[in-house]
mmCIF file of C-alpha atoms and ligand atoms in Angstrom:
data_model
loop_
_atom_site.group_PDB
_atom_site.id
_atom_site.type_symbol
_atom_site.label_atom_id
_atom_site.label_comp_id
_atom_site.label_asym_id
_atom_site.label_seq_id
_atom_site.Cartn_x
_atom_site.Cartn_y
_atom_site.Cartn_z
ATOM 1 C CA MET Y 29 -69.058 -43.006 17.004
ATOM 2 C CA ILE Y 30 -72.770 -43.883 17.297
ATOM 3 C CA ASP Y 31 -73.292 -47.335 18.797
ATOM 4 C CA LEU Y 32 -76.776 -48.780 18.258
ATOM 5 C CA ARG Y 33 -75.955 -52.478 18.652
ATOM 6 C CA SER Y 34 -77.407 -52.757 22.139
ATOM 7 C CA ASP Y 35 -78.237 -50.805 25.283
ATOM 8 C CA THR Y 36 -75.415 -52.745 26.982
ATOM 9 C CA VAL Y 37 -72.821 -50.461 25.348
ATOM 10 C CA THR Y 38 -73.514 -47.459 27.593
ATOM 11 C CA ARG Y 39 -70.524 -46.026 29.499
ATOM 12 C CA PRO Y 40 -70.731 -44.877 33.109
ATOM 13 C CA SER Y 41 -71.318 -41.114 33.213
ATOM 14 C CA ALA Y 42 -69.048 -38.761 35.182
ATOM 15 C CA ALA Y 43 -71.703 -38.477 37.903
ATOM 16 C CA MET Y 44 -72.037 -42.266 38.116
ATOM 17 C CA LEU Y 45 -68.241 -42.624 38.355
ATOM 18 C CA ASP Y 46 -68.229 -40.020 41.156
ATOM 19 C CA ALA Y 47 -70.825 -42.074 43.037
ATOM 20 C CA MET Y 48 -68.673 -45.190 42.570
ATOM 21 C CA MET Y 49 -65.543 -43.386 43.793
ATOM 22 C CA ALA Y 50 -67.380 -42.206 46.904
ATOM 23 C CA ALA Y 51 -68.862 -45.627 47.736
ATOM 24 C CA GLU Y 52 -68.417 -46.986 51.212
ATOM 25 C CA THR Y 53 -67.368 -50.637 50.905
ATOM 26 C CA GLY Y 54 -66.971 -53.748 53.019
ATOM 27 C CA ASP Y 55 -66.703 -57.417 52.103
ATOM 28 C CA ASP Y 56 -69.993 -58.584 50.675
ATOM 29 C CA VAL Y 57 -69.204 -62.285 51.179
ATOM 30 C CA TYR Y 58 -69.051 -61.425 54.910
ATOM 31 C CA ARG Y 59 -72.285 -59.505 54.279
ATOM 32 C CA ASP Y 60 -70.862 -56.252 55.554
ATOM 33 C CA ASP Y 61 -70.685 -54.106 52.436
ATOM 34 C CA PRO Y 62 -73.138 -51.303 53.271
ATOM 35 C CA THR Y 63 -73.541 -50.114 49.666
ATOM 36 C CA VAL Y 64 -74.422 -53.572 48.327
ATOM 37 C CA TYR Y 65 -76.838 -53.947 51.225
ATOM 38 C CA ALA Y 66 -78.439 -50.583 50.416
ATOM 39 C CA LEU Y 67 -78.846 -51.554 46.757
ATOM 40 C CA GLU Y 68 -80.463 -54.870 47.673
ATOM 41 C CA VAL Y 69 -82.839 -53.148 50.092
ATOM 42 C CA GLU Y 70 -83.772 -50.633 47.403
ATOM 43 C CA ALA Y 71 -84.389 -53.375 44.797
ATOM 44 C CA ALA Y 72 -86.582 -55.253 47.278
ATOM 45 C CA ARG Y 73 -88.512 -52.075 48.060
ATOM 46 C CA LEU Y 74 -89.068 -51.204 44.384
ATOM 47 C CA SER Y 75 -90.151 -54.731 43.422
ATOM 48 C CA GLY Y 76 -92.312 -55.267 46.498
ATOM 49 C CA LYS Y 77 -90.383 -58.464 47.299
ATOM 50 C CA ALA Y 78 -88.927 -59.252 50.721
ATOM 51 C CA ALA Y 79 -85.303 -59.520 49.556
ATOM 52 C CA ALA Y 80 -82.872 -59.080 46.681
ATOM 53 C CA LEU Y 81 -79.363 -60.205 45.760
ATOM 54 C CA PHE Y 82 -76.713 -58.429 43.669
ATOM 55 C CA PHE Y 83 -75.006 -60.349 40.840
ATOM 56 C CA PRO Y 84 -72.250 -59.477 38.382
ATOM 57 C CA THR Y 85 -74.381 -60.468 35.357
ATOM 58 C CA GLY Y 86 -77.966 -61.140 34.355
ATOM 59 C CA THR Y 87 -76.972 -64.534 32.973
ATOM 60 C CA GLN Y 88 -75.743 -65.607 36.405
ATOM 61 C CA ALA Y 89 -78.832 -64.144 38.134
ATOM 62 C CA ASN Y 90 -81.118 -66.057 35.731
ATOM 63 C CA LEU Y 91 -79.101 -69.262 36.179
ATOM 64 C CA VAL Y 92 -79.275 -69.023 39.971
ATOM 65 C CA ALA Y 93 -83.012 -68.246 39.725
ATOM 66 C CA LEU Y 94 -83.512 -71.500 37.804
ATOM 67 C CA LEU Y 95 -81.241 -73.483 40.148
ATOM 68 C CA CYS Y 96 -83.350 -72.332 43.105
ATOM 69 C CA HIS Y 97 -86.700 -73.106 41.484
ATOM 70 C CA CYS Y 98 -85.819 -76.443 39.888
ATOM 71 C CA GLN Y 99 -83.976 -79.564 41.010
ATOM 72 C CA ARG Y 100 -82.279 -82.160 38.817
ATOM 73 C CA GLY Y 101 -84.948 -83.692 36.529
ATOM 74 C CA ASP Y 102 -87.322 -80.749 36.880
ATOM 75 C CA GLU Y 103 -88.500 -78.656 33.956
ATOM 76 C CA TYR Y 104 -89.147 -74.991 33.188
ATOM 77 C CA ILE Y 105 -91.454 -73.668 30.491
ATOM 78 C CA VAL Y 106 -89.803 -70.840 28.580
ATOM 79 C CA GLY Y 107 -89.930 -68.931 25.283
ATOM 80 C CA GLN Y 108 -88.178 -70.331 22.231
ATOM 81 C CA GLN Y 109 -86.416 -66.966 21.827
ATOM 82 C CA ALA Y 110 -86.000 -66.246 25.542
ATOM 83 C CA HIS Y 111 -82.579 -65.153 26.769
ATOM 84 C CA ASN Y 112 -82.566 -67.762 29.555
ATOM 85 C CA TYR Y 113 -83.255 -70.522 27.061
ATOM 86 C CA LYS Y 114 -81.394 -69.520 23.922
ATOM 87 C CA TYR Y 115 -78.678 -67.051 24.897
ATOM 88 C CA GLU Y 116 -77.253 -68.371 28.167
ATOM 89 C CA ALA Y 117 -75.246 -71.268 26.729
ATOM 90 C CA GLY Y 118 -77.706 -73.875 28.017
ATOM 91 C CA GLY Y 119 -76.595 -73.207 31.603
ATOM 92 C CA ALA Y 120 -79.765 -74.546 33.244
ATOM 93 C CA ALA Y 121 -79.329 -77.900 31.477
ATOM 94 C CA VAL Y 122 -75.527 -78.042 31.783
ATOM 95 C CA LEU Y 123 -75.172 -76.934 35.403
ATOM 96 C CA GLY Y 124 -78.609 -77.705 36.843
ATOM 97 C CA SER Y 125 -79.751 -80.811 34.917
ATOM 98 C CA ILE Y 126 -82.936 -78.804 34.398
ATOM 99 C CA GLN Y 127 -84.921 -79.549 31.249
ATOM 100 C CA PRO Y 128 -86.207 -76.582 29.282
ATOM 101 C CA GLN Y 129 -89.635 -76.849 27.607
ATOM 102 C CA PRO Y 130 -89.585 -74.087 24.991
ATOM 103 C CA ILE Y 131 -92.828 -72.596 23.602
ATOM 104 C CA LEU Y 132 -93.142 -70.322 20.548
ATOM 105 C CA HIS Y 133 -93.735 -66.662 21.403
ATOM 106 C CA ALA Y 134 -96.914 -64.965 20.238
ATOM 107 C CA GLU Y 135 -96.528 -61.839 18.091
ATOM 108 C CA ASP Y 136 -96.757 -59.655 21.227
ATOM 109 C CA GLY Y 137 -93.853 -61.431 22.944
ATOM 110 C CA SER Y 138 -96.031 -63.398 25.381
ATOM 111 C CA LEU Y 139 -96.249 -67.184 25.660
ATOM 112 C CA PRO Y 140 -99.826 -68.270 24.775
ATOM 113 C CA LEU Y 141 -101.284 -69.604 28.015
ATOM 114 C CA ALA Y 142 -103.234 -72.417 26.346
ATOM 115 C CA GLU Y 143 -99.900 -73.710 25.051
ATOM 116 C CA VAL Y 144 -98.238 -73.230 28.408
ATOM 117 C CA ALA Y 145 -101.048 -75.217 30.058
ATOM 118 C CA ALA Y 146 -100.773 -77.963 27.424
ATOM 119 C CA ALA Y 147 -97.018 -78.259 28.079
ATOM 120 C CA ILE Y 148 -97.406 -78.836 31.839
ATOM 121 C CA LYS Y 149 -96.648 -82.524 32.404
ATOM 122 C CA PRO Y 150 -98.922 -84.706 34.504
ATOM 123 C CA ASP Y 151 -97.467 -86.321 37.634
ATOM 124 C CA ASP Y 152 -96.175 -89.475 35.944
ATOM 125 C CA PHE Y 153 -92.692 -90.994 36.134
ATOM 126 C CA HIS Y 154 -92.364 -90.850 32.336
ATOM 127 C CA PHE Y 155 -92.070 -87.088 32.494
ATOM 128 C CA ALA Y 156 -89.839 -84.413 33.918
ATOM 129 C CA ARG Y 157 -91.556 -82.512 36.748
ATOM 130 C CA THR Y 158 -92.803 -79.150 35.484
ATOM 131 C CA ARG Y 159 -91.943 -76.587 38.152
ATOM 132 C CA LEU Y 160 -91.657 -73.161 36.644
ATOM 133 C CA LEU Y 161 -92.938 -70.752 34.021
ATOM 134 C CA SER Y 162 -90.315 -68.231 32.925
ATOM 135 C CA LEU Y 163 -91.432 -65.084 31.082
ATOM 136 C CA GLU Y 164 -89.325 -62.282 29.586
ATOM 137 C CA ASN Y 165 -90.427 -58.648 29.991
ATOM 138 C CA THR Y 166 -89.656 -56.749 27.829
ATOM 139 C CA HIS Y 167 -89.070 -59.277 25.027
ATOM 140 C CA HIS Y 168 -87.525 -57.758 21.870
ATOM 141 C CA GLY Y 169 -88.715 -54.465 23.323
ATOM 142 C CA LYS Y 170 -92.307 -55.702 23.674
ATOM 143 C CA VAL Y 171 -94.045 -55.049 26.981
ATOM 144 C CA LEU Y 172 -96.179 -57.854 28.411
ATOM 145 C CA PRO Y 173 -99.677 -56.505 29.257
ATOM 146 C CA LEU Y 174 -100.590 -56.528 32.955
ATOM 147 C CA SER Y 175 -103.800 -58.443 32.159
ATOM 148 C CA TYR Y 176 -101.686 -61.186 30.562
ATOM 149 C CA LEU Y 177 -99.358 -61.328 33.574
ATOM 150 C CA GLU Y 178 -102.340 -61.650 35.884
ATOM 151 C CA GLN Y 179 -103.688 -64.588 33.854
ATOM 152 C CA ALA Y 180 -100.260 -66.234 33.777
ATOM 153 C CA TRP Y 181 -100.008 -65.786 37.549
ATOM 154 C CA THR Y 182 -103.430 -67.420 38.066
ATOM 155 C CA LEU Y 183 -102.495 -70.320 35.792
ATOM 156 C CA THR Y 184 -99.285 -70.966 37.699
ATOM 157 C CA ARG Y 185 -101.141 -70.876 41.055
ATOM 158 C CA GLU Y 186 -103.664 -73.433 39.719
ATOM 159 C CA HIS Y 187 -100.883 -75.771 38.602
ATOM 160 C CA LYS Y 188 -98.536 -75.171 41.563
ATOM 161 C CA LEU Y 189 -95.785 -73.739 39.354
ATOM 162 C CA ALA Y 190 -93.518 -70.875 40.264
ATOM 163 C CA LEU Y 191 -93.361 -67.847 37.954
ATOM 164 C CA HIS Y 192 -90.063 -66.121 37.177
ATOM 165 C CA ILE Y 193 -89.718 -62.961 35.112
ATOM 166 C CA ASP Y 194 -86.472 -62.270 33.299
ATOM 167 C CA GLY Y 195 -86.792 -58.521 33.644
ATOM 168 C CA ALA Y 196 -83.450 -57.549 32.157
ATOM 169 C CA ARG Y 197 -85.357 -54.550 30.703
ATOM 170 C CA ILE Y 198 -88.251 -54.483 33.192
ATOM 171 C CA PHE Y 199 -87.837 -50.741 33.771
ATOM 172 C CA ASN Y 200 -88.557 -50.133 30.085
ATOM 173 C CA ALA Y 201 -91.916 -51.831 30.774
ATOM 174 C CA VAL Y 202 -92.380 -49.763 33.952
ATOM 175 C CA VAL Y 203 -91.867 -46.523 32.012
ATOM 176 C CA ALA Y 204 -93.935 -47.606 28.981
ATOM 177 C CA GLN Y 205 -96.871 -48.663 31.170
ATOM 178 C CA ASN Y 206 -96.446 -45.752 33.562
ATOM 179 C CA VAL Y 207 -96.725 -48.015 36.605
ATOM 180 C CA GLU Y 208 -94.563 -48.800 39.627
ATOM 181 C CA LEU Y 209 -92.339 -51.888 39.375
ATOM 182 C CA GLU Y 210 -94.388 -53.488 42.140
ATOM 183 C CA ALA Y 211 -97.505 -53.446 39.897
ATOM 184 C CA ILE Y 212 -95.687 -55.807 37.500
ATOM 185 C CA ALA Y 213 -93.683 -57.813 40.057
ATOM 186 C CA ARG Y 214 -96.799 -58.769 42.044
ATOM 187 C CA TYR Y 215 -97.471 -61.298 39.255
ATOM 188 C CA CYS Y 216 -94.211 -63.199 39.738
ATOM 189 C CA ASP Y 217 -92.440 -65.077 42.511
ATOM 190 C CA THR Y 218 -89.006 -63.944 41.372
ATOM 191 C CA LEU Y 219 -87.608 -61.292 39.084
ATOM 192 C CA THR Y 220 -84.204 -60.514 37.565
ATOM 193 C CA ILE Y 221 -83.287 -56.923 36.714
ATOM 194 C CA CYS Y 222 -80.279 -55.761 34.656
ATOM 195 C CA LEU Y 223 -78.605 -52.544 35.734
ATOM 196 C CA SER Y 224 -76.163 -52.727 32.840
ATOM 197 C CA LYS Y 225 -78.644 -52.253 29.971
ATOM 198 C CA GLY Y 226 -80.628 -49.032 29.568
ATOM 199 C CA LEU Y 227 -79.974 -48.068 33.191
ATOM 200 C CA GLY Y 228 -76.376 -47.470 32.206
ATOM 201 C CA THR Y 229 -74.147 -49.167 34.797
ATOM 202 C CA PRO Y 230 -70.940 -50.934 33.703
ATOM 203 C CA ILE Y 231 -71.934 -54.175 35.456
ATOM 204 C CA GLY Y 232 -74.599 -55.675 37.697
ATOM 205 C CA SER Y 233 -77.966 -57.406 37.951
ATOM 206 C CA LEU Y 234 -80.404 -58.132 40.768
ATOM 207 C CA LEU Y 235 -82.531 -61.130 41.683
ATOM 208 C CA CYS Y 236 -85.618 -60.354 43.809
ATOM 209 C CA GLY Y 237 -87.761 -62.827 45.754
ATOM 210 C CA ASP Y 238 -88.801 -63.891 49.247
ATOM 211 C CA GLU Y 239 -86.317 -64.248 52.140
ATOM 212 C CA ALA Y 240 -85.926 -68.030 52.029
ATOM 213 C CA TYR Y 241 -85.478 -68.008 48.257
ATOM 214 C CA ILE Y 242 -82.808 -65.303 48.362
ATOM 215 C CA GLU Y 243 -80.913 -67.197 51.100
ATOM 216 C CA GLN Y 244 -80.873 -70.237 48.809
ATOM 217 C CA ALA Y 245 -79.788 -67.984 45.934
ATOM 218 C CA ARG Y 246 -76.879 -66.694 48.061
ATOM 219 C CA ARG Y 247 -75.527 -70.249 48.306
ATOM 220 C CA TRP Y 248 -75.893 -70.852 44.541
ATOM 221 C CA ARG Y 249 -74.335 -67.459 43.804
ATOM 222 C CA LYS Y 250 -71.300 -68.441 45.886
ATOM 223 C CA MET Y 251 -71.096 -71.846 44.196
ATOM 224 C CA THR Y 252 -71.245 -70.347 40.709
ATOM 225 C CA GLY Y 253 -68.512 -67.850 41.550
ATOM 226 C CA GLY Y 254 -70.618 -64.726 41.987
ATOM 227 C CA GLY Y 255 -69.730 -63.893 45.603
ATOM 228 C CA MET Y 256 -67.931 -60.554 45.343
ATOM 229 C CA ARG Y 257 -65.934 -58.585 47.896
ATOM 230 C CA GLN Y 258 -65.727 -54.750 47.777
ATOM 231 C CA SER Y 259 -68.608 -54.784 45.333
ATOM 232 C CA GLY Y 260 -70.045 -51.636 46.910
ATOM 233 C CA ILE Y 261 -68.141 -49.803 44.172
ATOM 234 C CA LEU Y 262 -70.385 -51.528 41.622
ATOM 235 C CA ALA Y 263 -73.521 -51.336 43.743
ATOM 236 C CA ALA Y 264 -73.047 -47.553 43.990
ATOM 237 C CA ALA Y 265 -73.435 -47.374 40.211
ATOM 238 C CA GLY Y 266 -76.647 -49.395 40.567
ATOM 239 C CA LEU Y 267 -78.038 -47.096 43.254
ATOM 240 C CA TYR Y 268 -77.178 -44.105 41.094
ATOM 241 C CA ALA Y 269 -78.949 -45.711 38.107
ATOM 242 C CA LEU Y 270 -82.112 -46.537 40.063
ATOM 243 C CA LYS Y 271 -82.267 -42.933 41.230
ATOM 244 C CA HIS Y 272 -81.405 -41.077 38.017
ATOM 245 C CA ASN Y 273 -81.828 -43.310 34.981
ATOM 246 C CA ILE Y 274 -85.300 -44.835 35.142
ATOM 247 C CA ALA Y 275 -87.610 -41.961 34.117
ATOM 248 C CA ARG Y 276 -85.276 -40.953 31.292
ATOM 249 C CA LEU Y 277 -85.853 -44.311 29.535
ATOM 250 C CA LYS Y 278 -88.836 -42.523 27.989
ATOM 251 C CA GLU Y 279 -86.355 -40.519 25.887
ATOM 252 C CA ASP Y 280 -84.978 -43.787 24.494
ATOM 253 C CA HIS Y 281 -88.498 -44.970 23.629
ATOM 254 C CA ASP Y 282 -89.326 -41.634 21.975
ATOM 255 C CA ASN Y 283 -86.030 -41.735 20.071
ATOM 256 C CA ALA Y 284 -86.708 -45.254 18.788
ATOM 257 C CA ALA Y 285 -90.220 -44.230 17.649
ATOM 258 C CA TRP Y 286 -88.859 -41.077 15.989
ATOM 259 C CA LEU Y 287 -86.129 -43.033 14.215
ATOM 260 C CA GLY Y 288 -88.697 -45.552 12.959
ATOM 261 C CA GLU Y 289 -90.768 -42.743 11.418
ATOM 262 C CA GLN Y 290 -87.726 -41.069 9.842
ATOM 263 C CA LEU Y 291 -86.336 -44.289 8.346
ATOM 264 C CA SER Y 292 -89.760 -45.236 7.047
ATOM 265 C CA ALA Y 293 -90.040 -41.786 5.403
ATOM 266 C CA ILE Y 294 -86.797 -42.339 3.435
ATOM 267 C CA GLY Y 295 -87.967 -45.776 2.255
ATOM 268 C CA VAL Y 296 -86.532 -48.200 4.828
ATOM 269 C CA GLU Y 297 -88.949 -51.028 5.654
ATOM 270 C CA VAL Y 298 -89.723 -50.802 9.368
ATOM 271 C CA LEU Y 299 -90.906 -54.135 10.839
ATOM 272 C CA ASN Y 300 -91.777 -52.969 14.322
ATOM 273 C CA GLN Y 301 -90.759 -50.705 17.187
ATOM 274 C CA HIS Y 302 -91.456 -51.208 20.863
ATOM 275 C CA THR Y 303 -89.869 -49.299 23.769
ATOM 276 C CA ASN Y 304 -86.173 -48.837 22.905
ATOM 277 C CA MET Y 305 -85.940 -51.363 20.073
ATOM 278 C CA LEU Y 306 -86.509 -50.880 16.379
ATOM 279 C CA PHE Y 307 -86.410 -53.701 13.827
ATOM 280 C CA VAL Y 308 -85.997 -52.901 10.132
ATOM 281 C CA LYS Y 309 -85.710 -55.070 7.048
ATOM 282 C CA VAL Y 310 -82.662 -54.806 4.806
ATOM 283 C CA PRO Y 311 -82.773 -56.521 1.378
ATOM 284 C CA THR Y 312 -80.386 -59.501 1.565
ATOM 285 C CA GLU Y 313 -78.309 -58.302 -1.389
ATOM 286 C CA LYS Y 314 -77.768 -54.903 0.295
ATOM 287 C CA VAL Y 315 -76.634 -56.222 3.677
ATOM 288 C CA ASP Y 316 -72.855 -56.252 3.016
ATOM 289 C CA ALA Y 317 -72.861 -52.849 1.321
ATOM 290 C CA LEU Y 318 -74.883 -51.252 4.125
ATOM 291 C CA LYS Y 319 -72.547 -52.808 6.700
ATOM 292 C CA SER Y 320 -69.460 -51.152 5.193
ATOM 293 C CA TRP Y 321 -71.381 -47.909 4.604
ATOM 294 C CA MET Y 322 -72.271 -47.714 8.292
ATOM 295 C CA GLN Y 323 -68.677 -48.488 9.307
ATOM 296 C CA SER Y 324 -67.381 -45.727 7.069
ATOM 297 C CA GLY Y 325 -69.784 -43.307 8.755
ATOM 298 C CA ASP Y 326 -68.671 -44.247 12.285
ATOM 299 C CA VAL Y 327 -71.981 -45.976 13.032
ATOM 300 C CA LEU Y 328 -71.889 -49.291 14.885
ATOM 301 C CA ILE Y 329 -74.994 -51.269 13.993
ATOM 302 C CA SER Y 330 -75.640 -55.014 13.603
ATOM 303 C CA VAL Y 331 -76.763 -55.000 9.964
ATOM 304 C CA GLY Y 332 -78.579 -58.146 8.805
ATOM 305 C CA PRO Y 333 -81.699 -59.047 6.807
ATOM 306 C CA VAL Y 334 -83.501 -58.120 10.048
ATOM 307 C CA THR Y 335 -81.550 -55.274 11.614
ATOM 308 C CA ARG Y 336 -82.071 -54.510 15.293
ATOM 309 C CA ILE Y 337 -81.437 -50.930 16.377
ATOM 310 C CA VAL Y 338 -81.353 -50.167 20.109
ATOM 311 C CA THR Y 339 -81.539 -46.668 21.596
ATOM 312 C CA HIS Y 340 -79.999 -45.820 24.980
ATOM 313 C CA LEU Y 341 -78.694 -42.982 27.124
ATOM 314 C CA ASP Y 342 -75.504 -42.501 25.098
ATOM 315 C CA VAL Y 343 -77.453 -41.862 21.852
ATOM 316 C CA SER Y 344 -78.964 -38.415 21.313
ATOM 317 C CA ARG Y 345 -81.588 -37.211 18.842
ATOM 318 C CA GLN Y 346 -78.739 -35.420 17.018
ATOM 319 C CA ASP Y 347 -76.860 -38.700 16.636
ATOM 320 C CA LEU Y 348 -80.001 -40.219 15.139
ATOM 321 C CA GLN Y 349 -80.383 -37.283 12.731
ATOM 322 C CA ARG Y 350 -76.858 -38.006 11.530
ATOM 323 C CA LEU Y 351 -77.757 -41.697 11.144
ATOM 324 C CA VAL Y 352 -80.847 -40.906 9.052
ATOM 325 C CA ALA Y 353 -78.847 -38.598 6.757
ATOM 326 C CA HIS Y 354 -76.138 -41.249 6.379
ATOM 327 C CA TRP Y 355 -78.716 -43.963 5.600
ATOM 328 C CA GLN Y 356 -80.446 -41.703 3.069
ATOM 329 C CA ALA Y 357 -77.115 -41.067 1.312
ATOM 330 C CA PHE Y 358 -76.679 -44.840 1.047
ATOM 331 C CA LEU Y 359 -80.084 -45.266 -0.559
ATOM 332 C CA GLN Y 360 -79.442 -42.400 -3.000
ATOM 333 C CA GLN Y 361 -75.998 -43.503 -4.234
HETATM 334 C C1 PLP C 12 -78.924 -58.948 28.624
HETATM 335 C C2 PLP C 12 -79.972 -59.870 29.044
HETATM 336 C C3 PLP C 12 -79.787 -60.773 30.104
HETATM 337 C C4 PLP C 12 -78.511 -60.863 30.915
HETATM 338 O O1 PLP C 12 -77.374 -60.605 30.238
HETATM 339 P P1 PLP C 12 -75.930 -60.344 30.870
HETATM 340 O O2 PLP C 12 -75.196 -59.819 29.706
HETATM 341 O O3 PLP C 12 -75.453 -61.649 31.366
HETATM 342 O O4 PLP C 12 -76.063 -59.341 31.977
HETATM 343 C C5 PLP C 12 -80.842 -61.588 30.448
HETATM 344 N N1 PLP C 12 -82.014 -61.529 29.803
HETATM 345 C C6 PLP C 12 -82.238 -60.682 28.784
HETATM 346 C C7 PLP C 12 -83.575 -60.640 28.123
HETATM 347 C C8 PLP C 12 -81.226 -59.827 28.367
HETATM 348 O O5 PLP C 12 -81.447 -58.976 27.355
#
């Protein structure tokens, strides 16, 4: 089976499972799980922030990030297609009484700063209080340029806003830009990182920020049900991933680029490819047929008029060769 629906589908490798089995654990709610502590220290070191906190999911880490930055009646500026606006069940509004102010993404995945500036509300009791700009990096595989992040950072300093980056796939940006994480994270106050996407762990995300912020986040994490006990078992997978699975993301990017070229060569319309994501167009009338064709060939893929294909550490070049041959057979029938 080839699974290209998402980079969340990766399974823990034998070596990662060994690391989990060998993990020293404590009770992380009592703050004495040494493996969770080590992971948080490592995330803080890599991001250049003072502290970090381990969460079961990225959704919860993003929610807690928003709950720390914004009070009831505050507002965050966010992308119309951003995960922490569109794909987290409205948690900030439901649980935090925080108003989102969505902005359309530019073609490159950024939020145009003129539009961000125009959306910042003046200090007037008619309006919600604008507190935060939330960016997503990478967004649909697109890497936000460092020059853009620097400008966004300056804008938020001028307007006394905080800047959060949803960096579920931030290490794809790190590898694509060939920089250290700190070179990106210096342009944000807080950052979320998913370990369970391309980094290949079964579970886990991190929120990075300053000491006071992370202490506040610890309270919100407890309140939202994210305080875990012998979570060193899970943190060990995270430590393993940070050590072994970052540099290899380049293979996923190369595979996605290669697949784009191959599909284009057999007549598939490629829309775009960035880092580990490839978007192709499928004629509406062919969608159902291609769906069953892929199923019959043991390929899991979310076929639609715009089909997203995601490469990851459980997909090899050989798997992709098989996919191209299978797709070509479909077009030739
Ligand atoms: C996956 C993802 C998250 C978090 O998702 P979980 O499944 O809750 O871990 C957050 N932001 C983005 C951009 C994501 O892709």
